[in-house]
PDB file of C-alpha atoms in Angstrom:
ATOM      1  CA  GLY A   8     144.934 131.551  46.095  1.00 44.00           C
ATOM      2  CA  THR A   9     145.862 133.219  49.246  1.00 47.00           C
ATOM      3  CA  VAL A  10     143.019 134.804  51.642  1.00 46.00           C
ATOM      4  CA  ALA A  11     144.144 137.487  53.009  1.00 46.00           C
ATOM      5  CA  LYS A  12     142.879 138.940  56.342  1.00 46.00           C
ATOM      6  CA  THR A  13     140.684 141.792  56.556  1.00 43.00           C
ATOM      7  CA  ASP A  14     139.623 143.734  59.181  1.00 40.00           C
ATOM      8  CA  VAL A  15     136.401 143.955  61.081  1.00 41.00           C
ATOM      9  CA  CYS A  16     137.216 147.757  62.357  1.00 41.00           C
ATOM     10  CA  ALA A  17     139.535 150.139  63.755  1.00 43.00           C
ATOM     11  CA  GLY A  18     142.669 147.744  63.553  1.00 42.00           C
ATOM     12  CA  TRP A  19     141.010 144.818  64.644  1.00 39.00           C
ATOM     13  CA  THR A  20     141.709 141.421  62.795  1.00 42.00           C
ATOM     14  CA  LEU A  21     140.135 138.238  62.426  1.00 41.00           C
ATOM     15  CA  ASP A  22     144.186 136.881  63.632  1.00 49.00           C
ATOM     16  CA  PRO A  23     142.957 136.780  67.589  1.00 46.00           C
ATOM     17  CA  LEU A  24     147.087 136.061  68.307  1.00 46.00           C
ATOM     18  CA  ARG A  25     147.999 139.189  65.992  1.00 48.00           C
ATOM     19  CA  THR A  26     145.383 141.215  67.220  1.00 43.00           C
ATOM     20  CA  THR A  27     146.386 140.881  70.898  1.00 45.00           C
ATOM     21  CA  MET A  28     149.947 141.840  70.243  1.00 46.00           C
ATOM     22  CA  ALA A  29     149.452 144.333  68.521  1.00 45.00           C
ATOM     23  CA  HIS A  30     147.111 146.469  71.309  1.00 44.00           C
ATOM     24  CA  ALA A  31     149.899 145.449  73.909  1.00 46.00           C
ATOM     25  CA  ASP A  32     152.358 147.592  73.179  1.00 48.00           C
ATOM     26  CA  VAL A  33     155.529 145.092  73.839  1.00 45.00           C
ATOM     27  CA  GLU A  34     157.947 146.858  71.082  1.00 47.00           C
ATOM     28  CA  ARG A  35     157.042 150.918  72.448  1.00 53.00           C
ATOM     29  CA  SER A  36     157.628 149.171  76.546  1.00 54.00           C
ATOM     30  CA  GLY A  37     161.028 148.000  76.023  1.00 50.00           C
ATOM     31  CA  TRP A  38     161.570 144.962  77.434  1.00 54.00           C
ATOM     32  CA  PRO A  39     157.834 143.217  78.060  1.00 71.00           C
ATOM     33  CA  HIS A  40     158.137 142.346  82.036  1.00 79.00           C
ATOM     34  CA  SER A  41     154.647 141.951  82.121  1.00 84.00           C
ATOM     35  CA  ILE A  42     154.312 138.888  80.331  1.00 88.00           C
ATOM     36  CA  LEU A  43     157.255 137.299  81.753  1.00 89.00           C
ATOM     37  CA  ILE A  44     156.011 138.156  85.332  1.00 90.00           C
ATOM     38  CA  CYS A  45     153.030 136.473  84.151  1.00 91.00           C
ATOM     39  CA  SER A  46     154.562 133.070  82.162  1.00 92.00           C
ATOM     40  CA  THR A  47     156.597 132.774  85.676  1.00 93.00           C
ATOM     41  CA  PHE A  48     153.476 133.119  87.188  1.00 93.00           C
ATOM     42  CA  LEU A  49     151.710 130.845  85.807  1.00 94.00           C
ATOM     43  CA  HIS A  50     153.898 128.054  85.025  1.00 94.00           C
ATOM     44  CA  ALA A  51     154.208 127.859  88.734  1.00 93.00           C
ATOM     45  CA  LEU A  52     150.255 127.652  89.060  1.00 94.00           C
ATOM     46  CA  LEU A  53     149.904 125.166  87.090  1.00 94.00           C
ATOM     47  CA  PHE A  54     152.674 123.252  88.595  1.00 93.00           C
ATOM     48  CA  TRP A  55     151.123 123.221  91.755  1.00 92.00           C
ATOM     49  CA  THR A  56     147.430 122.666  90.719  1.00 94.00           C
ATOM     50  CA  THR A  57     148.522 119.724  88.489  1.00 91.00           C
ATOM     51  CA  ARG A  58     149.305 118.126  91.601  1.00 87.00           C
ATOM     52  CA  ARG A  59     145.502 118.756  93.167  1.00 89.00           C
ATOM     53  CA  LEU A  60     144.343 117.166  89.309  1.00 92.00           C
ATOM     54  CA  ALA A  61     146.398 114.499  89.233  1.00 90.00           C
ATOM     55  CA  ARG A  62     145.678 113.693  92.610  1.00 86.00           C
ATOM     56  CA  LYS A  63     141.535 112.949  90.821  1.00 88.00           C
ATOM     57  CA  ALA A  64     141.608 112.654  87.201  1.00 90.00           C
ATOM     58  CA  CYS A  65     145.118 110.089  86.923  1.00 89.00           C
ATOM     59  CA  THR A  66     145.088 106.445  88.310  1.00 88.00           C
ATOM     60  CA  SER A  67     148.607 105.896  88.022  1.00 90.00           C
ATOM     61  CA  TYR A  68     149.149 109.214  90.057  1.00 89.00           C
ATOM     62  CA  ALA A  69     148.607 107.936  92.791  1.00 83.00           C
ATOM     63  CA  LYS A  70     150.372 104.456  92.180  1.00 87.00           C
ATOM     64  CA  LEU A  71     153.610 107.091  91.910  1.00 89.00           C
ATOM     65  CA  GLN A  72     156.204 105.159  94.961  1.00 83.00           C
ATOM     66  CA  ASP A  73     157.259 108.961  96.367  1.00 86.00           C
ATOM     67  CA  GLU A  74     157.415 112.878  96.585  1.00 85.00           C
ATOM     68  CA  PRO A  75     160.434 113.347  93.914  1.00 85.00           C
ATOM     69  CA  GLU A  76     158.368 110.352  91.305  1.00 89.00           C
ATOM     70  CA  ARG A  77     155.023 113.018  91.866  1.00 90.00           C
ATOM     71  CA  ARG A  78     157.255 115.932  91.590  1.00 90.00           C
ATOM     72  CA  ASN A  79     159.002 114.893  88.407  1.00 90.00           C
ATOM     73  CA  TRP A  80     155.427 113.910  86.694  1.00 92.00           C
ATOM     74  CA  ASP A  81     154.236 117.937  88.277  1.00 92.00           C
ATOM     75  CA  SER A  82     156.839 119.217  86.223  1.00 92.00           C
ATOM     76  CA  ARG A  83     156.565 117.495  83.094  1.00 92.00           C
ATOM     77  CA  VAL A  84     153.136 118.472  82.581  1.00 93.00           C
ATOM     78  CA  VAL A  85     154.198 122.068  82.773  1.00 94.00           C
ATOM     79  CA  SER A  86     156.886 120.742  80.491  1.00 94.00           C
ATOM     80  CA  THR A  87     154.908 119.449  77.350  1.00 94.00           C
ATOM     81  CA  ILE A  88     151.991 121.819  78.083  1.00 94.00           C
ATOM     82  CA  HIS A  89     155.034 125.031  77.346  1.00 94.00           C
ATOM     83  CA  ALA A  90     156.229 122.884  74.597  1.00 93.00           C
ATOM     84  CA  GLY A  91     153.265 122.901  73.104  1.00 93.00           C
ATOM     85  CA  PHE A  92     152.473 126.031  73.293  1.00 92.00           C
ATOM     86  CA  ALA A  93     156.037 127.455  72.016  1.00 90.00           C
ATOM     87  CA  VAL A  94     155.782 125.297  69.142  1.00 90.00           C
ATOM     88  CA  TRP A  95     152.126 126.301  68.074  1.00 91.00           C
ATOM     89  CA  ALA A  96     153.213 129.657  68.432  1.00 87.00           C
ATOM     90  CA  SER A  97     156.609 128.956  66.481  1.00 85.00           C
ATOM     91  CA  ILE A  98     154.435 127.792  63.327  1.00 84.00           C
ATOM     92  CA  TRP A  99     151.790 130.418  63.954  1.00 84.00           C
ATOM     93  CA  LEU A 100     154.944 132.348  63.578  1.00 82.00           C
ATOM     94  CA  TYR A 101     156.771 131.259  60.387  1.00 78.00           C
ATOM     95  CA  ARG A 102     153.552 130.325  58.598  1.00 79.00           C
ATOM     96  CA  ASN A 103     152.964 134.977  59.112  1.00 79.00           C
ATOM     97  CA  GLU A 104     156.367 135.823  59.048  1.00 73.00           C
ATOM     98  CA  GLY A 105     158.445 133.576  56.932  1.00 65.00           C
ATOM     99  CA  ASP A 106     157.520 134.415  53.911  1.00 63.00           C
ATOM    100  CA  ARG A 107     159.363 138.363  54.432  1.00 63.00           C
ATOM    101  CA  VAL A 108     162.559 135.992  56.486  1.00 59.00           C
ATOM    102  CA  PHE A 109     163.078 133.602  53.913  1.00 58.00           C
ATOM    103  CA  GLY A 110     161.648 134.509  51.024  1.00 57.00           C
ATOM    104  CA  LYS A 111     159.337 132.738  48.581  1.00 50.00           C
ATOM    105  CA  LEU A 112     161.464 130.013  48.091  1.00 45.00           C
ATOM    106  CA  GLY A 113     162.367 129.236  51.605  1.00 52.00           C
ATOM    107  CA  MET A 114     165.901 130.125  51.266  1.00 54.00           C
ATOM    108  CA  ILE A 115     167.794 132.979  53.630  1.00 53.00           C
ATOM    109  CA  GLN A 116     167.409 136.142  52.484  1.00 53.00           C
ATOM    110  CA  ALA A 117     170.653 138.148  51.920  1.00 49.00           C
ATOM    111  CA  ASP A 118     170.687 140.865  54.317  1.00 54.00           C
ATOM    112  CA  ASP A 119     170.002 138.775  56.744  1.00 66.00           C
ATOM    113  CA  GLU A 120     166.483 139.189  57.723  1.00 65.00           C
ATOM    114  CA  ILE A 121     166.844 135.792  59.755  1.00 66.00           C
ATOM    115  CA  PHE A 122     169.302 137.896  62.175  1.00 74.00           C
ATOM    116  CA  ARG A 123     168.106 141.367  62.518  1.00 74.00           C
ATOM    117  CA  TYR A 124     164.130 140.370  62.571  1.00 73.00           C
ATOM    118  CA  HIS A 125     162.405 141.365  65.629  1.00 76.00           C
ATOM    119  CA  ASN A 126     158.901 142.068  66.456  1.00 79.00           C
ATOM    120  CA  ALA A 127     156.066 142.285  69.140  1.00 81.00           C
ATOM    121  CA  THR A 128     154.764 139.113  69.002  1.00 82.00           C
ATOM    122  CA  SER A 129     158.135 137.811  68.498  1.00 85.00           C
ATOM    123  CA  GLN A 130     159.509 139.665  71.607  1.00 87.00           C
ATOM    124  CA  ALA A 131     156.173 138.279  73.510  1.00 88.00           C
ATOM    125  CA  LEU A 132     156.664 134.480  72.705  1.00 89.00           C
ATOM    126  CA  MET A 133     160.172 134.622  73.679  1.00 90.00           C
ATOM    127  CA  ALA A 134     159.225 136.676  77.259  1.00 92.00           C
ATOM    128  CA  THR A 135     156.392 133.633  77.150  1.00 93.00           C
ATOM    129  CA  SER A 136     159.646 131.423  76.844  1.00 94.00           C
ATOM    130  CA  LEU A 137     162.205 133.089  79.370  1.00 94.00           C
ATOM    131  CA  GLY A 138     159.257 132.928  82.235  1.00 95.00           C
ATOM    132  CA  TYR A 139     158.337 129.462  81.487  1.00 96.00           C
ATOM    133  CA  PHE A 140     162.316 128.874  81.971  1.00 95.00           C
ATOM    134  CA  SER A 141     162.743 131.025  84.958  1.00 95.00           C
ATOM    135  CA  TYR A 142     159.722 129.230  86.613  1.00 95.00           C
ATOM    136  CA  ASP A 143     161.348 125.616  85.762  1.00 94.00           C
ATOM    137  CA  LEU A 144     164.993 126.520  87.137  1.00 95.00           C
ATOM    138  CA  VAL A 145     163.911 127.040  90.522  1.00 94.00           C
ATOM    139  CA  VAL A 146     162.107 124.320  90.636  1.00 92.00           C
ATOM    140  CA  LEU A 147     164.885 122.564  89.367  1.00 93.00           C
ATOM    141  CA  CYS A 148     166.969 123.848  92.378  1.00 93.00           C
ATOM    142  CA  THR A 149     164.525 123.176  94.729  1.00 91.00           C
ATOM    143  CA  TYR A 150     164.229 119.671  93.824  1.00 88.00           C
ATOM    144  CA  TYR A 151     168.097 119.397  93.198  1.00 88.00           C
ATOM    145  CA  PRO A 152     168.959 116.157  92.159  1.00 87.00           C
ATOM    146  CA  ARG A 153     165.881 114.437  92.048  1.00 86.00           C
ATOM    147  CA  LEU A 154     164.199 116.383  88.788  1.00 85.00           C
ATOM    148  CA  GLY A 155     167.596 116.545  87.200  1.00 85.00           C
ATOM    149  CA  GLY A 156     170.910 116.978  86.922  1.00 89.00           C
ATOM    150  CA  MET A 157     173.680 119.588  86.627  1.00 94.00           C
ATOM    151  CA  ASP A 158     172.781 118.869  82.575  1.00 94.00           C
ATOM    152  CA  PHE A 159     169.463 120.299  83.225  1.00 92.00           C
ATOM    153  CA  LEU A 160     171.090 123.102  85.111  1.00 94.00           C
ATOM    154  CA  CYS A 161     173.186 124.290  82.581  1.00 95.00           C
ATOM    155  CA  HIS A 162     170.717 124.000  79.813  1.00 93.00           C
ATOM    156  CA  HIS A 163     167.895 125.752  81.972  1.00 94.00           C
ATOM    157  CA  ILE A 164     170.813 128.606  82.205  1.00 96.00           C
ATOM    158  CA  THR A 165     171.684 128.554  78.873  1.00 95.00           C
ATOM    159  CA  ALA A 166     168.556 128.817  77.191  1.00 94.00           C
ATOM    160  CA  ILE A 167     167.849 131.955  79.938  1.00 95.00           C
ATOM    161  CA  PHE A 168     170.970 134.062  78.772  1.00 95.00           C
ATOM    162  CA  CYS A 169     170.653 133.109  74.929  1.00 94.00           C
ATOM    163  CA  LEU A 170     166.930 134.110  75.337  1.00 94.00           C
ATOM    164  CA  VAL A 171     167.906 137.858  77.683  1.00 93.00           C
ATOM    165  CA  LEU A 172     169.964 138.455  74.373  1.00 92.00           C
ATOM    166  CA  SER A 173     168.009 138.243  72.440  1.00 91.00           C
ATOM    167  CA  LEU A 174     165.396 139.447  73.287  1.00 89.00           C
ATOM    168  CA  ALA A 175     167.816 142.853  74.722  1.00 88.00           C
ATOM    169  CA  THR A 176     169.475 143.013  71.201  1.00 88.00           C
ATOM    170  CA  LYS A 177     166.240 142.511  69.305  1.00 85.00           C
ATOM    171  CA  LYS A 178     168.390 140.575  67.436  1.00 87.00           C
ATOM    172  CA  GLY A 179     167.729 136.665  66.216  1.00 86.00           C
ATOM    173  CA  HIS A 180     164.585 136.010  67.523  1.00 84.00           C
ATOM    174  CA  PHE A 181     163.583 133.173  64.579  1.00 81.00           C
ATOM    175  CA  ILE A 182     167.052 131.355  65.376  1.00 84.00           C
ATOM    176  CA  VAL A 183     165.577 131.000  69.434  1.00 88.00           C
ATOM    177  CA  LEU A 184     162.513 130.623  68.561  1.00 85.00           C
ATOM    178  CA  THR A 185     163.155 128.294  66.155  1.00 84.00           C
ATOM    179  CA  ALA A 186     165.499 126.179  69.191  1.00 88.00           C
ATOM    180  CA  ILE A 187     162.808 126.332  71.960  1.00 86.00           C
ATOM    181  CA  ALA A 188     160.206 125.151  69.259  1.00 84.00           C
ATOM    182  CA  SER A 189     162.886 122.150  68.216  1.00 86.00           C
ATOM    183  CA  GLU A 190     162.725 120.971  72.788  1.00 78.00           C
ATOM    184  CA  MET A 191     159.166 119.208  71.772  1.00 68.00           C
TER     185      MET A 191
END
């Protein structure tokens, strides 16, 4: 059978992400600006930190011939870390909320719960991804076309549009998070 999560004390659960998001009050504050700003800043910090760490830890980084190759490496490290987090977070969300959305047999419910589903956790996960795509769009534009061509720019602009629309309307969170998770 399943083991129920128990409260440790007044509103705190043993599930760390649910505990953090339950107290973040993202839903009541409207649009999760602070998460977006922090995510954008942390992805940029990771991009610039990767250069310093890779020089010391990876012999193949030092063998890269020119600056565009190194920027490509730095960008891919951040992208891979974000993709890993997005997949983990989406699986966590499906595991904890999937029965409500898909029903016990994995079928979409007749009342279209899959389109109307949203909560503070899904908003935070989408704001984090929006921060990543915003950061990466700036990097792409800065190093255009060396890190990616027009297809990358269109991809990022489309992703940002979908995330903003879904966050603003509070609709389609499961669908957008599934698309983000599929990028890995």
